[in-house]
PDB file of C-alpha atoms in Angstrom:
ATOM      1  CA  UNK A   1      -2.155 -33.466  18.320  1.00 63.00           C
ATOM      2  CA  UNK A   2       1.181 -32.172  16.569  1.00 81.00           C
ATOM      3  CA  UNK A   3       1.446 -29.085  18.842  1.00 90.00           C
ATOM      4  CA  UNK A   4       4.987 -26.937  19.365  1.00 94.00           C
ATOM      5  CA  UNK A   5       6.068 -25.253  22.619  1.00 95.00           C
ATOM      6  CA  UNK A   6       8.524 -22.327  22.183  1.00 97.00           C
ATOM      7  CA  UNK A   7       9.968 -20.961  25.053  1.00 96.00           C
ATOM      8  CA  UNK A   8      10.704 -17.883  25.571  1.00 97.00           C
ATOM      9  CA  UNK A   9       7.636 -16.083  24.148  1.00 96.00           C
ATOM     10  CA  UNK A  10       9.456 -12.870  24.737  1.00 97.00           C
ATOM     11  CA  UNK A  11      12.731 -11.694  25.805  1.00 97.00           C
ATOM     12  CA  UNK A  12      14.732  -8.543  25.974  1.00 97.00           C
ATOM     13  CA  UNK A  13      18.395  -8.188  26.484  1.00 96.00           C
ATOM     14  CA  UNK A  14      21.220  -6.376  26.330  1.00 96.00           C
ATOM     15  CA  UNK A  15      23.576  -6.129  23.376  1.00 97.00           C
ATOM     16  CA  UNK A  16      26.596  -8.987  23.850  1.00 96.00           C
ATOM     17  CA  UNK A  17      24.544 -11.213  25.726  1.00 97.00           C
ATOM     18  CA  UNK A  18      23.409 -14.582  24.460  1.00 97.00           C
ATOM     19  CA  UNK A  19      20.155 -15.776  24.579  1.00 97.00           C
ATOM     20  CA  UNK A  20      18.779 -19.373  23.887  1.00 97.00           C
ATOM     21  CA  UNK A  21      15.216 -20.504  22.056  1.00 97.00           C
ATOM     22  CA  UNK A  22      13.776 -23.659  22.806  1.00 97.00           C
ATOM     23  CA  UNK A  23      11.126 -25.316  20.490  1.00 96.00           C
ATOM     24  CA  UNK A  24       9.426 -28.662  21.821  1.00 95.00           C
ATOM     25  CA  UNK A  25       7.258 -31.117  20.086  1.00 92.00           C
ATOM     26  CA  UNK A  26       4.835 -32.028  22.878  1.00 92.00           C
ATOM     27  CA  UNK A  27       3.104 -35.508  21.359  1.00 87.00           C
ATOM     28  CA  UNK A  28       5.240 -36.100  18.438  1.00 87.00           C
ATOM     29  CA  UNK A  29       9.074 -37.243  17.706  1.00 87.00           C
ATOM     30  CA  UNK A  30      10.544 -34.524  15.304  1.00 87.00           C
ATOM     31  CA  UNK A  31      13.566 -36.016  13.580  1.00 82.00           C
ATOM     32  CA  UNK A  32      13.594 -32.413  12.265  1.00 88.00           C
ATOM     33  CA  UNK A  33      12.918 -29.213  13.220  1.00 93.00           C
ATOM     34  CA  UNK A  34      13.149 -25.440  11.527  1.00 94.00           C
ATOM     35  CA  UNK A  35      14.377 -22.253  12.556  1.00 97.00           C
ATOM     36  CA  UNK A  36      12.806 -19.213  10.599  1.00 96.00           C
ATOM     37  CA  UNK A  37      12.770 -15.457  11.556  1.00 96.00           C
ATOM     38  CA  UNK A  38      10.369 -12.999  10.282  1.00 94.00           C
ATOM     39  CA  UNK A  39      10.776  -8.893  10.574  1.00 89.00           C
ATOM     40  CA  UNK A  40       7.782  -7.233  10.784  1.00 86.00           C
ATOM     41  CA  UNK A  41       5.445  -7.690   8.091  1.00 84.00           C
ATOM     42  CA  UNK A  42       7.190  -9.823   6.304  1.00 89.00           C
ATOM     43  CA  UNK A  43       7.148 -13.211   4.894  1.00 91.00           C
ATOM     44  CA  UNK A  44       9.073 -16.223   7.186  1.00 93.00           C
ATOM     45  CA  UNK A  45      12.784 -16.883   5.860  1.00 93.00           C
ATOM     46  CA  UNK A  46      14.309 -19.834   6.684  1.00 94.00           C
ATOM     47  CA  UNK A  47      17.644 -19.987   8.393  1.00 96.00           C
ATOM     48  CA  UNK A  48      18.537 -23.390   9.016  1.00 95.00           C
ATOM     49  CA  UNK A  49      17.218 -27.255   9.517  1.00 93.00           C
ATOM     50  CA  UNK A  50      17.930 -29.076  12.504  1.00 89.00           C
ATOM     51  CA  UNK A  51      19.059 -32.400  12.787  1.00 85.00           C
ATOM     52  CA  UNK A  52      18.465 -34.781  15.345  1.00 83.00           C
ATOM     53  CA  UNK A  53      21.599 -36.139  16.215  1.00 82.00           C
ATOM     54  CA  UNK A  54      23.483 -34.392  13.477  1.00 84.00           C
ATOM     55  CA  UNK A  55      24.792 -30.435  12.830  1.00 88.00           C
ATOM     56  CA  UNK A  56      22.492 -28.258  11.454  1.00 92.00           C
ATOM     57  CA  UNK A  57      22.498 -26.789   7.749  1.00 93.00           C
ATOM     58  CA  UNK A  58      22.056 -23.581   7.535  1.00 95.00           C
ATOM     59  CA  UNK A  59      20.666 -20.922   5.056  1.00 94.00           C
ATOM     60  CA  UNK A  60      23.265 -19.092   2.971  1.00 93.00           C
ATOM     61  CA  UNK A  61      23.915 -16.006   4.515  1.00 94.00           C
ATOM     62  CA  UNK A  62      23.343 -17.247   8.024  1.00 95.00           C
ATOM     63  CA  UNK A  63      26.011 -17.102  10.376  1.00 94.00           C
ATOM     64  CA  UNK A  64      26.286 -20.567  11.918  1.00 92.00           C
ATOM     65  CA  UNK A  65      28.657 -19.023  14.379  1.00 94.00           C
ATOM     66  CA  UNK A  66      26.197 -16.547  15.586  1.00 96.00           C
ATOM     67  CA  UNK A  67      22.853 -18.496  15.318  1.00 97.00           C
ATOM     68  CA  UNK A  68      23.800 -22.159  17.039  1.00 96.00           C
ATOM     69  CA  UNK A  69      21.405 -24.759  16.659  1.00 94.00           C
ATOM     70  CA  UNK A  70      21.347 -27.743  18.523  1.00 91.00           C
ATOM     71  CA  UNK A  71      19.140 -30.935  18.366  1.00 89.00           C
ATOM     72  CA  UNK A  72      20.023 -33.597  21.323  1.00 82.00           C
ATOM     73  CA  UNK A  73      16.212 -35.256  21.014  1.00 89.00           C
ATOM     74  CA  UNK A  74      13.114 -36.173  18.969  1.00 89.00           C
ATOM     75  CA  UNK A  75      11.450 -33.742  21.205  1.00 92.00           C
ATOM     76  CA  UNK A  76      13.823 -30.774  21.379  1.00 93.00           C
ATOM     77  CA  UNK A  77      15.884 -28.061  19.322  1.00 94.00           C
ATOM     78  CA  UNK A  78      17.532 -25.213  20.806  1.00 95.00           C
ATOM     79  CA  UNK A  79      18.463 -21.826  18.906  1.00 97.00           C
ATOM     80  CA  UNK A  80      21.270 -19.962  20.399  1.00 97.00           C
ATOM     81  CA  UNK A  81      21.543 -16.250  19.563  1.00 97.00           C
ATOM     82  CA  UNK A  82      25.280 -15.337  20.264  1.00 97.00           C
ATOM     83  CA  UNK A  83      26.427 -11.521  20.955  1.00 96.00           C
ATOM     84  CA  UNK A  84      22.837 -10.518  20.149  1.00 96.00           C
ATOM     85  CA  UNK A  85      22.961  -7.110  18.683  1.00 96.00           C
ATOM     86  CA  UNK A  86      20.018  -4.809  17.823  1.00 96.00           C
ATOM     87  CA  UNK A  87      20.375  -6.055  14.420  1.00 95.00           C
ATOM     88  CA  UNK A  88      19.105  -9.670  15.708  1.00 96.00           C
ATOM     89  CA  UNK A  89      15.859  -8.358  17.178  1.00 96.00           C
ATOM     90  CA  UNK A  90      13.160 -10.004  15.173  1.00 96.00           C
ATOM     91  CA  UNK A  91      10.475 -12.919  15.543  1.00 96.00           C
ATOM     92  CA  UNK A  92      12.084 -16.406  16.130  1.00 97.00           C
ATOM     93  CA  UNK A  93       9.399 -19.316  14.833  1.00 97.00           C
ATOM     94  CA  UNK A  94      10.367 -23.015  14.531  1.00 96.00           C
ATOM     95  CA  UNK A  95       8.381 -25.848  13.123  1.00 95.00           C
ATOM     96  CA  UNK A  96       8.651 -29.595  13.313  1.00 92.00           C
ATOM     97  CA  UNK A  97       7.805 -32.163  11.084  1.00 84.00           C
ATOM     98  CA  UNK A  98       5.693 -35.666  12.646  1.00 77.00           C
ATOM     99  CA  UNK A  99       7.973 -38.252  11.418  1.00 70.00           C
ATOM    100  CA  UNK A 100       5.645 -40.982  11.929  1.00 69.00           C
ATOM    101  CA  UNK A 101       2.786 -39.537  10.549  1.00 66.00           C
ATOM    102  CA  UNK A 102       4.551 -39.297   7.518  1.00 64.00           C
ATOM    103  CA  UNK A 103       6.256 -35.985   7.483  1.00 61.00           C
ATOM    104  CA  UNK A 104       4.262 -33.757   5.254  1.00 73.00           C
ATOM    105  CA  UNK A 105       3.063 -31.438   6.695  1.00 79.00           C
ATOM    106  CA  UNK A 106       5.465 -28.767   9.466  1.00 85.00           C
ATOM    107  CA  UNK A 107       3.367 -27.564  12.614  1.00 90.00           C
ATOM    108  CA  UNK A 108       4.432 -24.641  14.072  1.00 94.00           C
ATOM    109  CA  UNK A 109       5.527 -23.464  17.407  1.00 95.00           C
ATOM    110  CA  UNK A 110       4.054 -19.765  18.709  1.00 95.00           C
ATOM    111  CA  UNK A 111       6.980 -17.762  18.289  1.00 96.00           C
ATOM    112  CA  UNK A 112       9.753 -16.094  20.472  1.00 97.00           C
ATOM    113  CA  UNK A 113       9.684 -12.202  19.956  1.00 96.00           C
ATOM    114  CA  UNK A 114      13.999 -11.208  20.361  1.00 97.00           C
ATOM    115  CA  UNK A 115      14.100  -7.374  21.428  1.00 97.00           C
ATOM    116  CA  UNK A 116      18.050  -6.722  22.148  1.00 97.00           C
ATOM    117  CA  UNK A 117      18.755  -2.956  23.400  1.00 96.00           C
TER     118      UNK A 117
ATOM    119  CA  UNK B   1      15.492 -22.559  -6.756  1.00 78.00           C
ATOM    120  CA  UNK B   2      11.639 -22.297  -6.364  1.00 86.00           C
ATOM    121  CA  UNK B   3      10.036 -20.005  -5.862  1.00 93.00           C
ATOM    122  CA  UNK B   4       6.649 -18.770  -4.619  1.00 97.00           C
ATOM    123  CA  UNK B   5       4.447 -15.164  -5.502  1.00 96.00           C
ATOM    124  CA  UNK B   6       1.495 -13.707  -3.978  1.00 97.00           C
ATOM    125  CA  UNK B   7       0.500 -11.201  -6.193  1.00 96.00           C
ATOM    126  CA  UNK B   8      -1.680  -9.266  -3.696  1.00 96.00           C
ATOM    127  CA  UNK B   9      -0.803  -7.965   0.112  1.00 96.00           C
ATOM    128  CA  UNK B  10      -4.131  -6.739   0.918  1.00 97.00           C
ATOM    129  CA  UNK B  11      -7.681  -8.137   0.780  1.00 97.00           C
ATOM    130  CA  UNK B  12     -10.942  -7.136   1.930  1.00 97.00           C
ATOM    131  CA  UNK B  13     -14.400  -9.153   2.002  1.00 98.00           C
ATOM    132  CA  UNK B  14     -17.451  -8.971   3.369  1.00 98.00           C
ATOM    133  CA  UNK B  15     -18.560 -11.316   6.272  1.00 97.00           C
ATOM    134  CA  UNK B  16     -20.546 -14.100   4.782  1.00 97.00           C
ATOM    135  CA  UNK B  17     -19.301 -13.159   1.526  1.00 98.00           C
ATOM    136  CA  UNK B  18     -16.726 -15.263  -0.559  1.00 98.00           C
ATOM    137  CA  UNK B  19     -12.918 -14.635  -1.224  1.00 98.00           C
ATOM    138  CA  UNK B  20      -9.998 -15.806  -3.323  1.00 98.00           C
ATOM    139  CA  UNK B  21      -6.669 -15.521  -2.562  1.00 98.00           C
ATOM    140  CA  UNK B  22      -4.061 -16.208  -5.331  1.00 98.00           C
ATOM    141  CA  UNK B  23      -0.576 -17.522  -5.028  1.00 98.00           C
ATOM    142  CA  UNK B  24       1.647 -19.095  -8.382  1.00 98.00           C
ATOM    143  CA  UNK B  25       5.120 -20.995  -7.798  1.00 98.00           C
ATOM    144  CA  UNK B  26       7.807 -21.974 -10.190  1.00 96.00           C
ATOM    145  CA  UNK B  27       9.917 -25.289 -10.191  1.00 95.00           C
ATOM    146  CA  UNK B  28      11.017 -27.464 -12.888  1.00 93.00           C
ATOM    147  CA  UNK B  29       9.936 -30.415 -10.081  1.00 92.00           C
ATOM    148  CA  UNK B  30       6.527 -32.883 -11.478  1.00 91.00           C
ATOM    149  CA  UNK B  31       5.894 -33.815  -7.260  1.00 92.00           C
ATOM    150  CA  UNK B  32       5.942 -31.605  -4.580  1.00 95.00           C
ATOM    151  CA  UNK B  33       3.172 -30.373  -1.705  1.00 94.00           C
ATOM    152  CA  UNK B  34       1.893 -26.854  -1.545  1.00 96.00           C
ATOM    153  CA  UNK B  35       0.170 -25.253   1.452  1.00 96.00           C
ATOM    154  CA  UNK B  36      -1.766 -22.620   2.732  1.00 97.00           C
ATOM    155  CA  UNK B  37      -1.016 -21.072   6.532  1.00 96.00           C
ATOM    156  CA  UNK B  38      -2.736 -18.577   8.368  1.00 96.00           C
ATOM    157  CA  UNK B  39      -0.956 -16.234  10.477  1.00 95.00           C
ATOM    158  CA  UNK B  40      -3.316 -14.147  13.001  1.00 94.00           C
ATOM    159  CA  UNK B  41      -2.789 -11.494  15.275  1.00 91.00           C
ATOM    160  CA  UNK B  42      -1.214 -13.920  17.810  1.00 90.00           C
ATOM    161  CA  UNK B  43       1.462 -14.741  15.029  1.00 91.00           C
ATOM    162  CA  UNK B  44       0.860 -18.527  15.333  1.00 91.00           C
ATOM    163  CA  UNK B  45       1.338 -19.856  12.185  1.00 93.00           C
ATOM    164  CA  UNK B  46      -1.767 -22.059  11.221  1.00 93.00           C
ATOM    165  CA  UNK B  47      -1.803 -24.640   8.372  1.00 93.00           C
ATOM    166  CA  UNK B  48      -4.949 -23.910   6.475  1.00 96.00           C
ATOM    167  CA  UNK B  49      -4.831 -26.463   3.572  1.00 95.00           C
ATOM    168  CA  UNK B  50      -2.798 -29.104   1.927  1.00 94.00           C
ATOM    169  CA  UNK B  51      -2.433 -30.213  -1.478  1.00 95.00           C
ATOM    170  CA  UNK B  52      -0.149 -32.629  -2.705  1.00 93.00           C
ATOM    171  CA  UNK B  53       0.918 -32.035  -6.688  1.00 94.00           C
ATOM    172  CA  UNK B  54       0.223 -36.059  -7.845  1.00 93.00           C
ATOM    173  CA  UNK B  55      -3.348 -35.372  -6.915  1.00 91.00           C
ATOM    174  CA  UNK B  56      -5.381 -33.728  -9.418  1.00 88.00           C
ATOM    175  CA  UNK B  57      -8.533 -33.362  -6.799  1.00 94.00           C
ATOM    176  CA  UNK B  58      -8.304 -30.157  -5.095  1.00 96.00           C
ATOM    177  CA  UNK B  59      -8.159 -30.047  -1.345  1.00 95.00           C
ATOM    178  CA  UNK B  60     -11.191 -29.241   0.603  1.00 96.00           C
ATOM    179  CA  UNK B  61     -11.082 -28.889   4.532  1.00 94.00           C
ATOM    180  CA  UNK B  62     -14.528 -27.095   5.723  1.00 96.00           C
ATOM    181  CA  UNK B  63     -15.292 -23.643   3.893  1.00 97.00           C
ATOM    182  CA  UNK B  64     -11.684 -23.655   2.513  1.00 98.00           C
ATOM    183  CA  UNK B  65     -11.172 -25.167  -0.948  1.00 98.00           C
ATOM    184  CA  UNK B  66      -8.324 -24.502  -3.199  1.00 98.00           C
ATOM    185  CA  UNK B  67      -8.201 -24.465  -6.911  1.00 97.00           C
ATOM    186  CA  UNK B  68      -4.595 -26.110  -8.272  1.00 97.00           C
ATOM    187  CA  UNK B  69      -3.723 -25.553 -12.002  1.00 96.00           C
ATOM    188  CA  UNK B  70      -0.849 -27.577 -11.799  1.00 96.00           C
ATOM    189  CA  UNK B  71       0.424 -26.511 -16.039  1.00 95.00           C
ATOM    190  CA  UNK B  72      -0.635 -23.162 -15.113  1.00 96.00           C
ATOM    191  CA  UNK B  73       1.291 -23.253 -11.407  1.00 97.00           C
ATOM    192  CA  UNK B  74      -1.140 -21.888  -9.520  1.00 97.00           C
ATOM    193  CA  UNK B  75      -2.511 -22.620  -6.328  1.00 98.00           C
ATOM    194  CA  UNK B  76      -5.399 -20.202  -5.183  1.00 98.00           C
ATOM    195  CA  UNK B  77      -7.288 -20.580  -1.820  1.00 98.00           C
ATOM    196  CA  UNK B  78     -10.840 -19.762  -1.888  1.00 98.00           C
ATOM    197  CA  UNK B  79     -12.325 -19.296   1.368  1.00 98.00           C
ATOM    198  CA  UNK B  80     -16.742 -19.185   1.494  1.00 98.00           C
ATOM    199  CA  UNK B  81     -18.983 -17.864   4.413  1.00 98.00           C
ATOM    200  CA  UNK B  82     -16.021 -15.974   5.431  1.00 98.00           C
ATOM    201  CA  UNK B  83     -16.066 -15.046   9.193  1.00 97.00           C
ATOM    202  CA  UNK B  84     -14.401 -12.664  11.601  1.00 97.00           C
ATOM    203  CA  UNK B  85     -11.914 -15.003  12.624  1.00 96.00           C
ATOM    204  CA  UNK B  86     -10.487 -15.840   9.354  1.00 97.00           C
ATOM    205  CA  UNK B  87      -8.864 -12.255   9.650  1.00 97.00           C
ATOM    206  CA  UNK B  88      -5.141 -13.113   9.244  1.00 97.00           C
ATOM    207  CA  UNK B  89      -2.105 -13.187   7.207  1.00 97.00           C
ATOM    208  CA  UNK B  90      -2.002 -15.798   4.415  1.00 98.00           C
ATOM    209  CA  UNK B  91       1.154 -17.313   3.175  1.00 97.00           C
ATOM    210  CA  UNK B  92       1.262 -19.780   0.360  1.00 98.00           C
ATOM    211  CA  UNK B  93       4.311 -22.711   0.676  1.00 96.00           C
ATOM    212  CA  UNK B  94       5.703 -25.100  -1.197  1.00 96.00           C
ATOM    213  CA  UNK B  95       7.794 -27.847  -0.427  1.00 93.00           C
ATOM    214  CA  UNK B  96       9.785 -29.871  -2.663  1.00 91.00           C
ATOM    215  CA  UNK B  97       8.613 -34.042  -2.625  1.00 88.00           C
ATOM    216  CA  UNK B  98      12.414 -35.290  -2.596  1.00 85.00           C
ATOM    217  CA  UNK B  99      13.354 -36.990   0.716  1.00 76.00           C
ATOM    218  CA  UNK B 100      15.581 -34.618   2.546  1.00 74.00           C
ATOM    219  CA  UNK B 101      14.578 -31.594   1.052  1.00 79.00           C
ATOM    220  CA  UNK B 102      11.665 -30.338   3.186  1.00 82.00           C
ATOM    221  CA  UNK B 103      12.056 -26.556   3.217  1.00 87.00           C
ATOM    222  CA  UNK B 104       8.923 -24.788   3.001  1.00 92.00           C
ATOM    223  CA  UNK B 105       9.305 -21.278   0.559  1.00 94.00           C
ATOM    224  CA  UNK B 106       7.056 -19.015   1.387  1.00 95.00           C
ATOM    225  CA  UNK B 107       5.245 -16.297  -0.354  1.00 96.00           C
ATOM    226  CA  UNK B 108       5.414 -12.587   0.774  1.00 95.00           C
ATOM    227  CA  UNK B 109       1.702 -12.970   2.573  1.00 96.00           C
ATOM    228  CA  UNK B 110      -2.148 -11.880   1.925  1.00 97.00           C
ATOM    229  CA  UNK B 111      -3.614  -9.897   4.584  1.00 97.00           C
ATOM    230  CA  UNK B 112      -7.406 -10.207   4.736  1.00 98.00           C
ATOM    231  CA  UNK B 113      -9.488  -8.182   6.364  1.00 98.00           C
ATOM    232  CA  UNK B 114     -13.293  -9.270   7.014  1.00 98.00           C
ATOM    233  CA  UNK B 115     -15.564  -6.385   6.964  1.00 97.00           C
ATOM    234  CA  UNK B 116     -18.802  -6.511   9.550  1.00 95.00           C
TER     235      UNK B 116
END
């Protein structure tokens, strides 16, 4: 139990372009999820908490504007990377918390690896 | 704000052997959880081990135990028989107790190495 889907695992894209992360609880409801990034050896920093149902709050110092989070079910978040520059390439990981086991503990979904040219 | 130190990026140990990784937060909170993940090669973070502050038995899951001086706010992981797999990353967390805050901190990482 308490596994995460991310999808995409990778993507590449061109500087301007948006590109959207998906992170899915696949046999648990997730009232909330989290978006970190890490850079390349490097601890995890958070950037925001999602919300079902509600906006997300975000880090300070991260752009809501740029980084849109959305959380329409238990099951799924969404992380929207608008105008990706190179600046934005990094390693995308999101976690979800079991809200009816009791929350402690976040499980974490594989990753999305963001390479923007 | 909290926050959380590993005081050393590399380890080595021998397979078989025995290793302790250290990792010491500060809060002014009395209740909060700390963990141990494990981040491989595959970069799928792993939760190791869980320990929850109001409990002054430290967590054991398997061959990984960890020792948590909670006046001395530290929170070492001690892993025994150590195998190749157990190669990784290791971040200490901590997560505040209070309803609504669930953040995780994280420390800056251990990387272990298991020598044949």
């Amino acid at each position: 139990g308490a596994v995460v889907s991310q999808h995409p695992s990778r993507v590449i894209c061109k500087s301007g372009t948006s590109v959207k992360i998906e992170c899915r609880s696949l046999d648990f409801q997730a009232t909330t999820m989290f978006w970190y990034r890490q850079f390349p050896k490097q601890s995890l920093m958070l950037m925001a908490t999602s919300n079902e149902g509600s906006k997300a709050t975000y880090e300070q110092g991260v752009e809501k504007d740029k980084f849109l989070i959305n959380h329409a079910s238990l099951t799924l978040s969404t992380l929207t990377v608008t105008s990706a520059h190179p600046e934005d390439s990094s390693f995308y990981i999101c976690s979800a918390r079991d809200r009816l086991a009791g929350g402690q503990t976040q499980y974490f979904g594989p990753g999305t690896r963001l390479l923007v040219l | 704000a909290q926050t959380v130190t590993q005081s050393q990026p590399e380890m080595s140990v021998q397979e078989a052997e025995t290793v302790t990784l250290s990792c010491t937060y500060d809060t002014s909170e009395s209740d909060y959880y700390l963990f141990w993940y494990k981040q491989p090669p595959s970069r799928q973070m792993i939760l190791v081990i869980r320990q929850e502050a109001y409990k002054q038995q430290n967590a054991t899951e398997n061959r990984f135990s960890v020792n948590f001086q909670k006046a001395a706010k530290s929170f070492s992981l001690k892993i025994s028989d150590s195998q190749l797999g157990d190669a990784a990353m290791y971040f200490c967390a901590y997560r505040s107790a209070d309803f609504g805050n669930e953040k995780l901190t994280f420390g800056t990482g251990t990387r272990l190495t298991i020598i044949p």
